[in-house]
mmCIF file of C-alpha atoms and ligand atoms in Angstrom:
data_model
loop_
_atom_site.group_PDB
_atom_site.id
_atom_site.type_symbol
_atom_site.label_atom_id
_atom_site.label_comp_id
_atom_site.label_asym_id
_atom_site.label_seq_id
_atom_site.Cartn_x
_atom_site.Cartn_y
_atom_site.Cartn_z
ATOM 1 C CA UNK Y 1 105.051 119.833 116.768
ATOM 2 C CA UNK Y 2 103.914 116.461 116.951
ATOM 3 C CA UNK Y 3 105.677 113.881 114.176
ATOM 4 C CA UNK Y 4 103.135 111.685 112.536
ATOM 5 C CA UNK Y 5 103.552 108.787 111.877
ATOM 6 C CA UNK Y 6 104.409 107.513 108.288
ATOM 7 C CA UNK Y 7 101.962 106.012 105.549
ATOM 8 C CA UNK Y 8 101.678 102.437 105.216
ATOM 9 C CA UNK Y 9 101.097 99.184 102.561
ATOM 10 C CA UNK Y 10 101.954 95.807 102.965
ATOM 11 C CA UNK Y 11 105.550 94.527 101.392
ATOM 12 C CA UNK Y 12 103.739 92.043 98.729
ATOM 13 C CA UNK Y 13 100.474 90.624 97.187
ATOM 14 C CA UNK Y 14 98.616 88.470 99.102
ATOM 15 C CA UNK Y 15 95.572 86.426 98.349
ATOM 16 C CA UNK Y 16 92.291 85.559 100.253
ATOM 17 C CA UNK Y 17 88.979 83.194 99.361
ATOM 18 C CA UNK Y 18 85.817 82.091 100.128
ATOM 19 C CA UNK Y 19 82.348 83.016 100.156
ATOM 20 C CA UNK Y 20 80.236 85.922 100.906
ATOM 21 C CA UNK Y 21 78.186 86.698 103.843
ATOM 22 C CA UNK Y 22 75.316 88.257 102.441
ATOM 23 C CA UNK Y 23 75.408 87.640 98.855
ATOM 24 C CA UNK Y 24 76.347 83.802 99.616
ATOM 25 C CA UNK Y 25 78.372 84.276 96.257
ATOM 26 C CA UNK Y 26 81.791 82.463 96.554
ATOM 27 C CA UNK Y 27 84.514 85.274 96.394
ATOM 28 C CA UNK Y 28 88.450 85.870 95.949
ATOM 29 C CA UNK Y 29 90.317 89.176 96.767
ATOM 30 C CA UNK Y 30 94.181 89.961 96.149
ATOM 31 C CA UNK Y 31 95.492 92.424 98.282
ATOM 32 C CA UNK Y 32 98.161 94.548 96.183
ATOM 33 C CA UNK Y 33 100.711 97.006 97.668
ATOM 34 C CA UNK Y 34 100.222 100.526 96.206
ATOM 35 C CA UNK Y 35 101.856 103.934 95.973
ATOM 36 C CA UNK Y 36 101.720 106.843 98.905
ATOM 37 C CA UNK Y 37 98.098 109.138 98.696
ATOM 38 C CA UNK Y 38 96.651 106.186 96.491
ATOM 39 C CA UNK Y 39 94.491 105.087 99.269
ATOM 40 C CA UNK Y 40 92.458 102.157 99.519
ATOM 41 C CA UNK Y 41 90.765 100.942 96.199
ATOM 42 C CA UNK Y 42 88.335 98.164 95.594
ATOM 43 C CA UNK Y 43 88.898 97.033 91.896
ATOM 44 C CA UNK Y 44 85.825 94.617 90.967
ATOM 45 C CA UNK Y 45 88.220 92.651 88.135
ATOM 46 C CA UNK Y 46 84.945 90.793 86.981
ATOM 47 C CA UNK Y 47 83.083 93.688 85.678
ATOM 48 C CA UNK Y 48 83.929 94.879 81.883
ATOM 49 C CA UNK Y 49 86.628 98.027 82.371
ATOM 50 C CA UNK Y 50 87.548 96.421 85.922
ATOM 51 C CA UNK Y 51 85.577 99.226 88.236
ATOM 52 C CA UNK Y 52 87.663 101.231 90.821
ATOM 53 C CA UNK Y 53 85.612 101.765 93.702
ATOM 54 C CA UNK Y 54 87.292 103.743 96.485
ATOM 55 C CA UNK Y 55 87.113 102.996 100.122
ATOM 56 C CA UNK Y 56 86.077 106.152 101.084
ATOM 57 C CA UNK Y 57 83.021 107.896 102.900
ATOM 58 C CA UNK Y 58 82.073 109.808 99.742
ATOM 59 C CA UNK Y 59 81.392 106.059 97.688
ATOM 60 C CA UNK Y 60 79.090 104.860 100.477
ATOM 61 C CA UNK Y 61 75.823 103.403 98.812
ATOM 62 C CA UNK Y 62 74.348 101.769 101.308
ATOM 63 C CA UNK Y 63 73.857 100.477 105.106
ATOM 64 C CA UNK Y 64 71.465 97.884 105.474
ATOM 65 C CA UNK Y 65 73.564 94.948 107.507
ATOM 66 C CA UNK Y 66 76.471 96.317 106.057
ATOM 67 C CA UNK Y 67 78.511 99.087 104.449
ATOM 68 C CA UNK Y 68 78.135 98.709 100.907
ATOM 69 C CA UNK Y 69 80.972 100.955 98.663
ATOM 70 C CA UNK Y 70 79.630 101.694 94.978
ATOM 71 C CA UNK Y 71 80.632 103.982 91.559
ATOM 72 C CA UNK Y 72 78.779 104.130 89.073
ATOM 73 C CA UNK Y 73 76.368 101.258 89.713
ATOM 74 C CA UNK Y 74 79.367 98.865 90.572
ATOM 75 C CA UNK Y 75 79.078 98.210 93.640
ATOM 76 C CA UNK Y 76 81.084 96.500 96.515
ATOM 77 C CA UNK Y 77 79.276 94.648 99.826
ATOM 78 C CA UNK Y 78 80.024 94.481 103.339
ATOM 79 C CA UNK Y 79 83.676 95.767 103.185
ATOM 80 C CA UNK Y 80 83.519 96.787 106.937
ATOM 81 C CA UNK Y 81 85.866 93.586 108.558
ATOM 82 C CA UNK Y 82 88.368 94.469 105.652
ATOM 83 C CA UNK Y 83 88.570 98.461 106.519
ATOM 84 C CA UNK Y 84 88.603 97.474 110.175
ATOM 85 C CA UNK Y 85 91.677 95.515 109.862
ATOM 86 C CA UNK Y 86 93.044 98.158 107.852
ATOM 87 C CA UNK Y 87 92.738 100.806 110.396
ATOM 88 C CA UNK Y 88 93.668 98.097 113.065
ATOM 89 C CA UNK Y 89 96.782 97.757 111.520
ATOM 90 C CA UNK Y 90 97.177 101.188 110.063
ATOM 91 C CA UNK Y 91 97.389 100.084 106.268
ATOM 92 C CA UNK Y 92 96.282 103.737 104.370
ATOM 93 C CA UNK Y 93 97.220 102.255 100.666
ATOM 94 C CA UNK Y 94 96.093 99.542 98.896
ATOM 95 C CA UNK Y 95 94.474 97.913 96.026
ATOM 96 C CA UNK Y 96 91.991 95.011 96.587
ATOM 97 C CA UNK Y 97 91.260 93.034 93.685
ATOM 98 C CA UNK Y 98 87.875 91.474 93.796
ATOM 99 C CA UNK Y 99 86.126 88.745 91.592
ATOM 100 C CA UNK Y 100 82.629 89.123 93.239
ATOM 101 C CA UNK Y 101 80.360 91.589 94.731
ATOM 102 C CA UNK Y 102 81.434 91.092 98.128
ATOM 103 C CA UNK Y 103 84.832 89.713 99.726
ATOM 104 C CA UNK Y 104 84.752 86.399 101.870
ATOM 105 C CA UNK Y 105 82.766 86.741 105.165
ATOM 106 C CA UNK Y 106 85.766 84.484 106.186
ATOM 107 C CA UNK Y 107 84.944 83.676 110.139
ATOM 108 C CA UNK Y 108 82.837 86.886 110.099
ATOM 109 C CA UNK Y 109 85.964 88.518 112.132
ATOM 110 C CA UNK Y 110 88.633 90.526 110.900
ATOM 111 C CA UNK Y 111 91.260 88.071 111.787
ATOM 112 C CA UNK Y 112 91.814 86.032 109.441
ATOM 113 C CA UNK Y 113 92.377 89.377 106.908
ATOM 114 C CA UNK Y 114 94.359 90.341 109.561
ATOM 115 C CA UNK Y 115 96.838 87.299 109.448
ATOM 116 C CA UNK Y 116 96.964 87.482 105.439
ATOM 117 C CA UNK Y 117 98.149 91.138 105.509
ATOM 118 C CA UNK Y 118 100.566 90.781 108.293
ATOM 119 C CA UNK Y 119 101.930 87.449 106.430
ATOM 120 C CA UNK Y 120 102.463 89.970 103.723
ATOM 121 C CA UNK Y 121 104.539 92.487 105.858
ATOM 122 C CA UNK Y 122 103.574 95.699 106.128
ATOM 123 C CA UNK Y 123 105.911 98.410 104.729
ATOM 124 C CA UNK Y 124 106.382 101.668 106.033
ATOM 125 C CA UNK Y 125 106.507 104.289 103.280
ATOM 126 C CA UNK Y 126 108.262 107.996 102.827
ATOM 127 C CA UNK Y 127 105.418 109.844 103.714
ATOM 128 C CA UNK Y 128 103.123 111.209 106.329
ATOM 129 C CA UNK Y 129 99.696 109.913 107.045
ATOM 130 C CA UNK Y 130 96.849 112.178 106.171
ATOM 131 C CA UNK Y 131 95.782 113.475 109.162
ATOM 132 C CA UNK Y 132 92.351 115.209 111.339
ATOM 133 C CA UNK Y 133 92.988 117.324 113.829
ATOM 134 C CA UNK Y 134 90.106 117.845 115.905
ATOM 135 C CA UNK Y 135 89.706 121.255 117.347
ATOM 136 C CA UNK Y 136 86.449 120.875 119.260
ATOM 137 C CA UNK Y 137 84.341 117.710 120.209
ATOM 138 C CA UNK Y 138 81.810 116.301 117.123
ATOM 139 C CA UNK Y 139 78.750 115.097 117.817
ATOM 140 C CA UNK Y 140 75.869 113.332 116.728
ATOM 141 C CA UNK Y 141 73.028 111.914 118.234
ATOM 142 C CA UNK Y 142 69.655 110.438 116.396
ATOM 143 C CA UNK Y 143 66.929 108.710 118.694
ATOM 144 C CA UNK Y 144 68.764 106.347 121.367
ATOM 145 C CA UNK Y 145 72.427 106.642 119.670
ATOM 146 C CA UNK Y 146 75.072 108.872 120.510
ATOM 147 C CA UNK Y 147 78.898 109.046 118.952
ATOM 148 C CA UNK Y 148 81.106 111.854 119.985
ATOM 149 C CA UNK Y 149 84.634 112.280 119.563
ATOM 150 C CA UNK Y 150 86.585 114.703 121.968
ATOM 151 C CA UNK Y 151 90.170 116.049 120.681
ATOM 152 C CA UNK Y 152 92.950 113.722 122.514
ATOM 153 C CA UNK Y 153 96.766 112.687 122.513
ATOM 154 C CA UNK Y 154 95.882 109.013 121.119
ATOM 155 C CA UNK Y 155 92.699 107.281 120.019
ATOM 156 C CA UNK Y 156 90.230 105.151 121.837
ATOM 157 C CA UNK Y 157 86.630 103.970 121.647
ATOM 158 C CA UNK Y 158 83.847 103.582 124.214
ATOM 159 C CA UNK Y 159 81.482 101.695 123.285
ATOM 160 C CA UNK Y 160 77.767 100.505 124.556
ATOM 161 C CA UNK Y 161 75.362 98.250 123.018
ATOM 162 C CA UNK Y 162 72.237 96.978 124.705
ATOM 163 C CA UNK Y 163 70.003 94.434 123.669
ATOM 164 C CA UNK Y 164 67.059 93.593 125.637
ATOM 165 C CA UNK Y 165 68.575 90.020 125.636
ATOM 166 C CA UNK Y 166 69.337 87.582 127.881
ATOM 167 C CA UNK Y 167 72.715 86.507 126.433
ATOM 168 C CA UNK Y 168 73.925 90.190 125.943
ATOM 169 C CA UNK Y 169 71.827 93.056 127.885
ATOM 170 C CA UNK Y 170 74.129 95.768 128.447
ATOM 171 C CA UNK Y 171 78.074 95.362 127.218
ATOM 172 C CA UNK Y 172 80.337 97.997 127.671
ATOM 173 C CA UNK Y 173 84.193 98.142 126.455
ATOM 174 C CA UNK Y 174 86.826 101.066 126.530
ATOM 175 C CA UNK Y 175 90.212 100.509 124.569
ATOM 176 C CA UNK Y 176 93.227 102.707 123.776
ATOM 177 C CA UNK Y 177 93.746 101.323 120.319
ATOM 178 C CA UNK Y 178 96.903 100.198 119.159
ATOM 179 C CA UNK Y 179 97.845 97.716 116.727
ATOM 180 C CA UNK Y 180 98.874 95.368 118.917
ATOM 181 C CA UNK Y 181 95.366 95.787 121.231
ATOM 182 C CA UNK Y 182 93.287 95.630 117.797
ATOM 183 C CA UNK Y 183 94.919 92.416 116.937
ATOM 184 C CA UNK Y 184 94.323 90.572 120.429
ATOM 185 C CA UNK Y 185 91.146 92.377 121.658
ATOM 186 C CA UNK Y 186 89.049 92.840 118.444
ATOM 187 C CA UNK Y 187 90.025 91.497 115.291
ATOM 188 C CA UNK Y 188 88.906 88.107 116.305
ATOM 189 C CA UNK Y 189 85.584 89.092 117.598
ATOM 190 C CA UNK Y 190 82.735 88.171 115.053
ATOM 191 C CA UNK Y 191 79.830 89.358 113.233
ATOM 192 C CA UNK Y 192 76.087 87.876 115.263
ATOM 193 C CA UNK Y 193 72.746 87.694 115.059
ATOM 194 C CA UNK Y 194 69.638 86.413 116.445
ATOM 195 C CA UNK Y 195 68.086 82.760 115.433
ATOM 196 C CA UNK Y 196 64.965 84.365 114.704
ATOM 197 C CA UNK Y 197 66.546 86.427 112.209
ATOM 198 C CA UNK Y 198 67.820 84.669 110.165
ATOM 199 C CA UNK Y 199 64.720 83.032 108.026
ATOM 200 C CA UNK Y 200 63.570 87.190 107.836
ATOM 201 C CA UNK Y 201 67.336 88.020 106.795
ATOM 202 C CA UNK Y 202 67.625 84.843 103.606
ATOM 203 C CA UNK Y 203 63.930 86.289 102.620
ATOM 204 C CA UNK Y 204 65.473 89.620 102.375
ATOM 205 C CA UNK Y 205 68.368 88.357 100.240
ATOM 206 C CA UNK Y 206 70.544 88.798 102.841
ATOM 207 C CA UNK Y 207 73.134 86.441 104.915
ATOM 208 C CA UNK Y 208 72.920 84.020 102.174
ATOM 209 C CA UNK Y 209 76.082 82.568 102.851
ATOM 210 C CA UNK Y 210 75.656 82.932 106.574
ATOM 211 C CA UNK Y 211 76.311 79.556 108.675
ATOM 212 C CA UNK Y 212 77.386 78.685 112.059
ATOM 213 C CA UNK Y 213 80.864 79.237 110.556
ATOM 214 C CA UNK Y 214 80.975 82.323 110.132
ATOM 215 C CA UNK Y 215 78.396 83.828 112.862
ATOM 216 C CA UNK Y 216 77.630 84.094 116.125
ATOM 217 C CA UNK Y 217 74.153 82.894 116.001
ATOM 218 C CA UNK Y 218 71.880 83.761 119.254
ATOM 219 C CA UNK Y 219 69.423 81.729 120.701
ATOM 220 C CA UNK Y 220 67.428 83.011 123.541
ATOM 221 C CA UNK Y 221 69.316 80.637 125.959
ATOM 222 C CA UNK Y 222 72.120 79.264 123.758
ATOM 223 C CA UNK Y 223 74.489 80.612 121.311
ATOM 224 C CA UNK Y 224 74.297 77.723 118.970
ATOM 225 C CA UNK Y 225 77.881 77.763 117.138
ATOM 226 C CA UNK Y 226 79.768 74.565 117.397
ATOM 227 C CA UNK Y 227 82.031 75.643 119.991
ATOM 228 C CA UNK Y 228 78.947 76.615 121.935
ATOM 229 C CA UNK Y 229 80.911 79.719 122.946
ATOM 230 C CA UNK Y 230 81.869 82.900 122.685
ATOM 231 C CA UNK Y 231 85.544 84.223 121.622
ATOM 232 C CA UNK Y 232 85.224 86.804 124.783
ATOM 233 C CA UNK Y 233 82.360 86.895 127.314
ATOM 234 C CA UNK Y 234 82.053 90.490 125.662
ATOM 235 C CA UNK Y 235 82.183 89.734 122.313
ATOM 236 C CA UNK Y 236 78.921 91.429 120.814
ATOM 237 C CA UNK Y 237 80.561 94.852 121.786
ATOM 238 C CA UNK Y 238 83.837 93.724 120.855
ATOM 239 C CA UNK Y 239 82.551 93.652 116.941
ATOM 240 C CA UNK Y 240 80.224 96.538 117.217
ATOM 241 C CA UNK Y 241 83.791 98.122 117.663
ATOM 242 C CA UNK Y 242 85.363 96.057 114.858
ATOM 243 C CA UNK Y 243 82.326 97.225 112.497
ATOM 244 C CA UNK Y 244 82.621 100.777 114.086
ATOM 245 C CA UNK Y 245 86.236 101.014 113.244
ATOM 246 C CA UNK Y 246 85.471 99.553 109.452
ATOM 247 C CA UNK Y 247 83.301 102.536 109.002
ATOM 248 C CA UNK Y 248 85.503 105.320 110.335
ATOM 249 C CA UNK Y 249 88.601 104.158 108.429
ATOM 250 C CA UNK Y 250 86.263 105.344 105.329
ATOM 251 C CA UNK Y 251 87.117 109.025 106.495
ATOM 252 C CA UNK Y 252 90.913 108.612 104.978
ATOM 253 C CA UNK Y 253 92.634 110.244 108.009
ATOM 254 C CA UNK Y 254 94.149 109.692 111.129
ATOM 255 C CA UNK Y 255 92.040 110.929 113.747
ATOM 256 C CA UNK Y 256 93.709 111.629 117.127
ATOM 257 C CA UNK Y 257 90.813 111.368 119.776
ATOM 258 C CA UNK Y 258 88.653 109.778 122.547
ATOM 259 C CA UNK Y 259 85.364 108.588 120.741
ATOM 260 C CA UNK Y 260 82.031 107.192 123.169
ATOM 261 C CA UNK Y 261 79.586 105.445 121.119
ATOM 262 C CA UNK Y 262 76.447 104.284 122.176
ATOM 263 C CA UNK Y 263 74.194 101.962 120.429
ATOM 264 C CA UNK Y 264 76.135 102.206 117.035
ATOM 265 C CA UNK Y 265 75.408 100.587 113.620
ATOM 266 C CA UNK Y 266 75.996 101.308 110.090
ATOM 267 C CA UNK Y 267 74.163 103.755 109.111
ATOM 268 C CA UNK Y 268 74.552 105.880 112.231
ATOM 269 C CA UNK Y 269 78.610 104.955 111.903
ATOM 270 C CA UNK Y 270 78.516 106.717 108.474
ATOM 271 C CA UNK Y 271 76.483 109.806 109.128
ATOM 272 C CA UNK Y 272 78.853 110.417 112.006
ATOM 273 C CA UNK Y 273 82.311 109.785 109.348
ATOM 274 C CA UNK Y 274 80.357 112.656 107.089
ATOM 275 C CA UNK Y 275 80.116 115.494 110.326
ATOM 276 C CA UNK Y 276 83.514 114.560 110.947
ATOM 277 C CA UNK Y 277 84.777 114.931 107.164
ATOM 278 C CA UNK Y 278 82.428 118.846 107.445
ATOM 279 C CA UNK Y 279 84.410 119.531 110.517
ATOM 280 C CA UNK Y 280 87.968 118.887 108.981
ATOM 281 C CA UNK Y 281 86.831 120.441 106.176
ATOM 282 C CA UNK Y 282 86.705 123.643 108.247
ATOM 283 C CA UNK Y 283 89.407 123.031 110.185
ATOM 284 C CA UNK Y 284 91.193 123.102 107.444
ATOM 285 C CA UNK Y 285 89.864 125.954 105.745
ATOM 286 C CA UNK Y 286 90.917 128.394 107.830
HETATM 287 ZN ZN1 ZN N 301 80.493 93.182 111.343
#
């Protein structure tokens, strides 16, 4: 019998501002230590009876540039960096005080949410994590994407992305994730998109608060941030496996297994979480 590993917060509160990608909205979070099986809980403190919006797969509302958490018409924006960081560094409980519709875009990496929650500590607690076990592969597939996960002793992500681009084409990365890999390897990778984008994205109402500070913006010869470079070479697939992770740490479990994932995004990211939540649902009902 295999021991699990133990559930884990963070020792105490620590605080985070600044504004939001999409919404543009300026934004400030408080990350709160909280109780074993609480799980992770969006609280949006500037909406009358202070909403609790749960970071789970079952409160996803929407997946347009973006996983968007909602209850009852409150609703929370773009919380994927945030969940990545908490799966990076294997937080399972928390409360995340908001005072906006979406929390700070930051650099658009999961970095610097990283650094705030490790400055906090992280604090193991008395009880197992909730935990998957896979008995067969899962798979799903729609047009050119495909995510699978196949049953395995530790968990790691392939993934693909190809843009007919010549700045990106084809990147490929494989990692055995541990905390110490997430930190170094993804968590500073950041969010991107095209120039040409980004007058159809503001028209849309989206990546209001986007700049060069906070994005990866691609020209067709040039990336045009002021460092003129990327973080890594790979970079684009490094964050499609940041966002990737963001989504699947919306299942609530610790997953043991070897996931490939080709030409991901959000919406595909979530459909996959729900035949993964059927499958343990089975598992489990046995
Ligand atoms: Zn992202």
């Amino acid at each position: 019998m295999i021991q699990h590993p133990n559930q884990k917060t963070i020792k105490k509160e620590a605080s985070f501002a600044g504004i939001g990608l999409h919404t543009g909205n300026s934004s400030s979070l408080k990350f709160i230590p909280a109780p074993v099986n609480t799980g992770v809980i969006f609280i949006r403190k500037d909406l009358p009876g202070k909403p609790n919006i749960p970071a789970t797969i079952d409160h996803v509302v929407g997946v347009v540039r973006g996983t968007t958490l909602g209850i009852n018409g409150a609703q929370i924006h773009t919380v994927e960096h945030i969940c990545s960081a908490l799966l990076g560094l294997g937080i399972d409980n928390l409360l995340i005080e908001v005072d906006a519709n979406e929390p700070p875009v930051a650099d658009g990496s999961a970095k610097p949410f990283v650094e705030v929650l490790l400055s906090s500590g992280l604090l193991e607690q008395d009880q197992p994590k909730k935990i998957l076990e896979l008995i067969e592969p899962v798979i799903y597939k729609a047009n050119e994407t495909e995510i699978r996960i196949e049953p395995a002793r530790n968990f790691s992500i392939h993934c693909q992305l190809i843009f007919n681009h010549p700045l990106i084409g084809k990147q490929e990365k494989f990692f055995q994730i541990d905390t110490e890999t997430y930190i170094r390897e993804i968590a500073p990778a950041r969010t991107f998109c095209f120039d040409y984008e980004v007058e159809a994205l503001k028209r849309k109402g989206l990546a209001r608060g986007g700049s060069l500070d906070n994005a990866v913006v691609v020209g067709l010869d040039r990336i045009y941030n002021k460092e003129k470079k990327l973080r890594f070479e790979d970079e684009f697939v490094r964050h499609k496996i940041l966002d990737f992770m963001g989504d699947f740490f919306l299942l609530g479990k610790t997953v043991l297994g070897k996931i490939d994932a080709i030409k991901v995004g959000h919406g595909h990211n979530i459909n996959f979480v729900k035949e993964l939540t059927k499958v343990g649902e089975l598992a489990h009902g046995k």
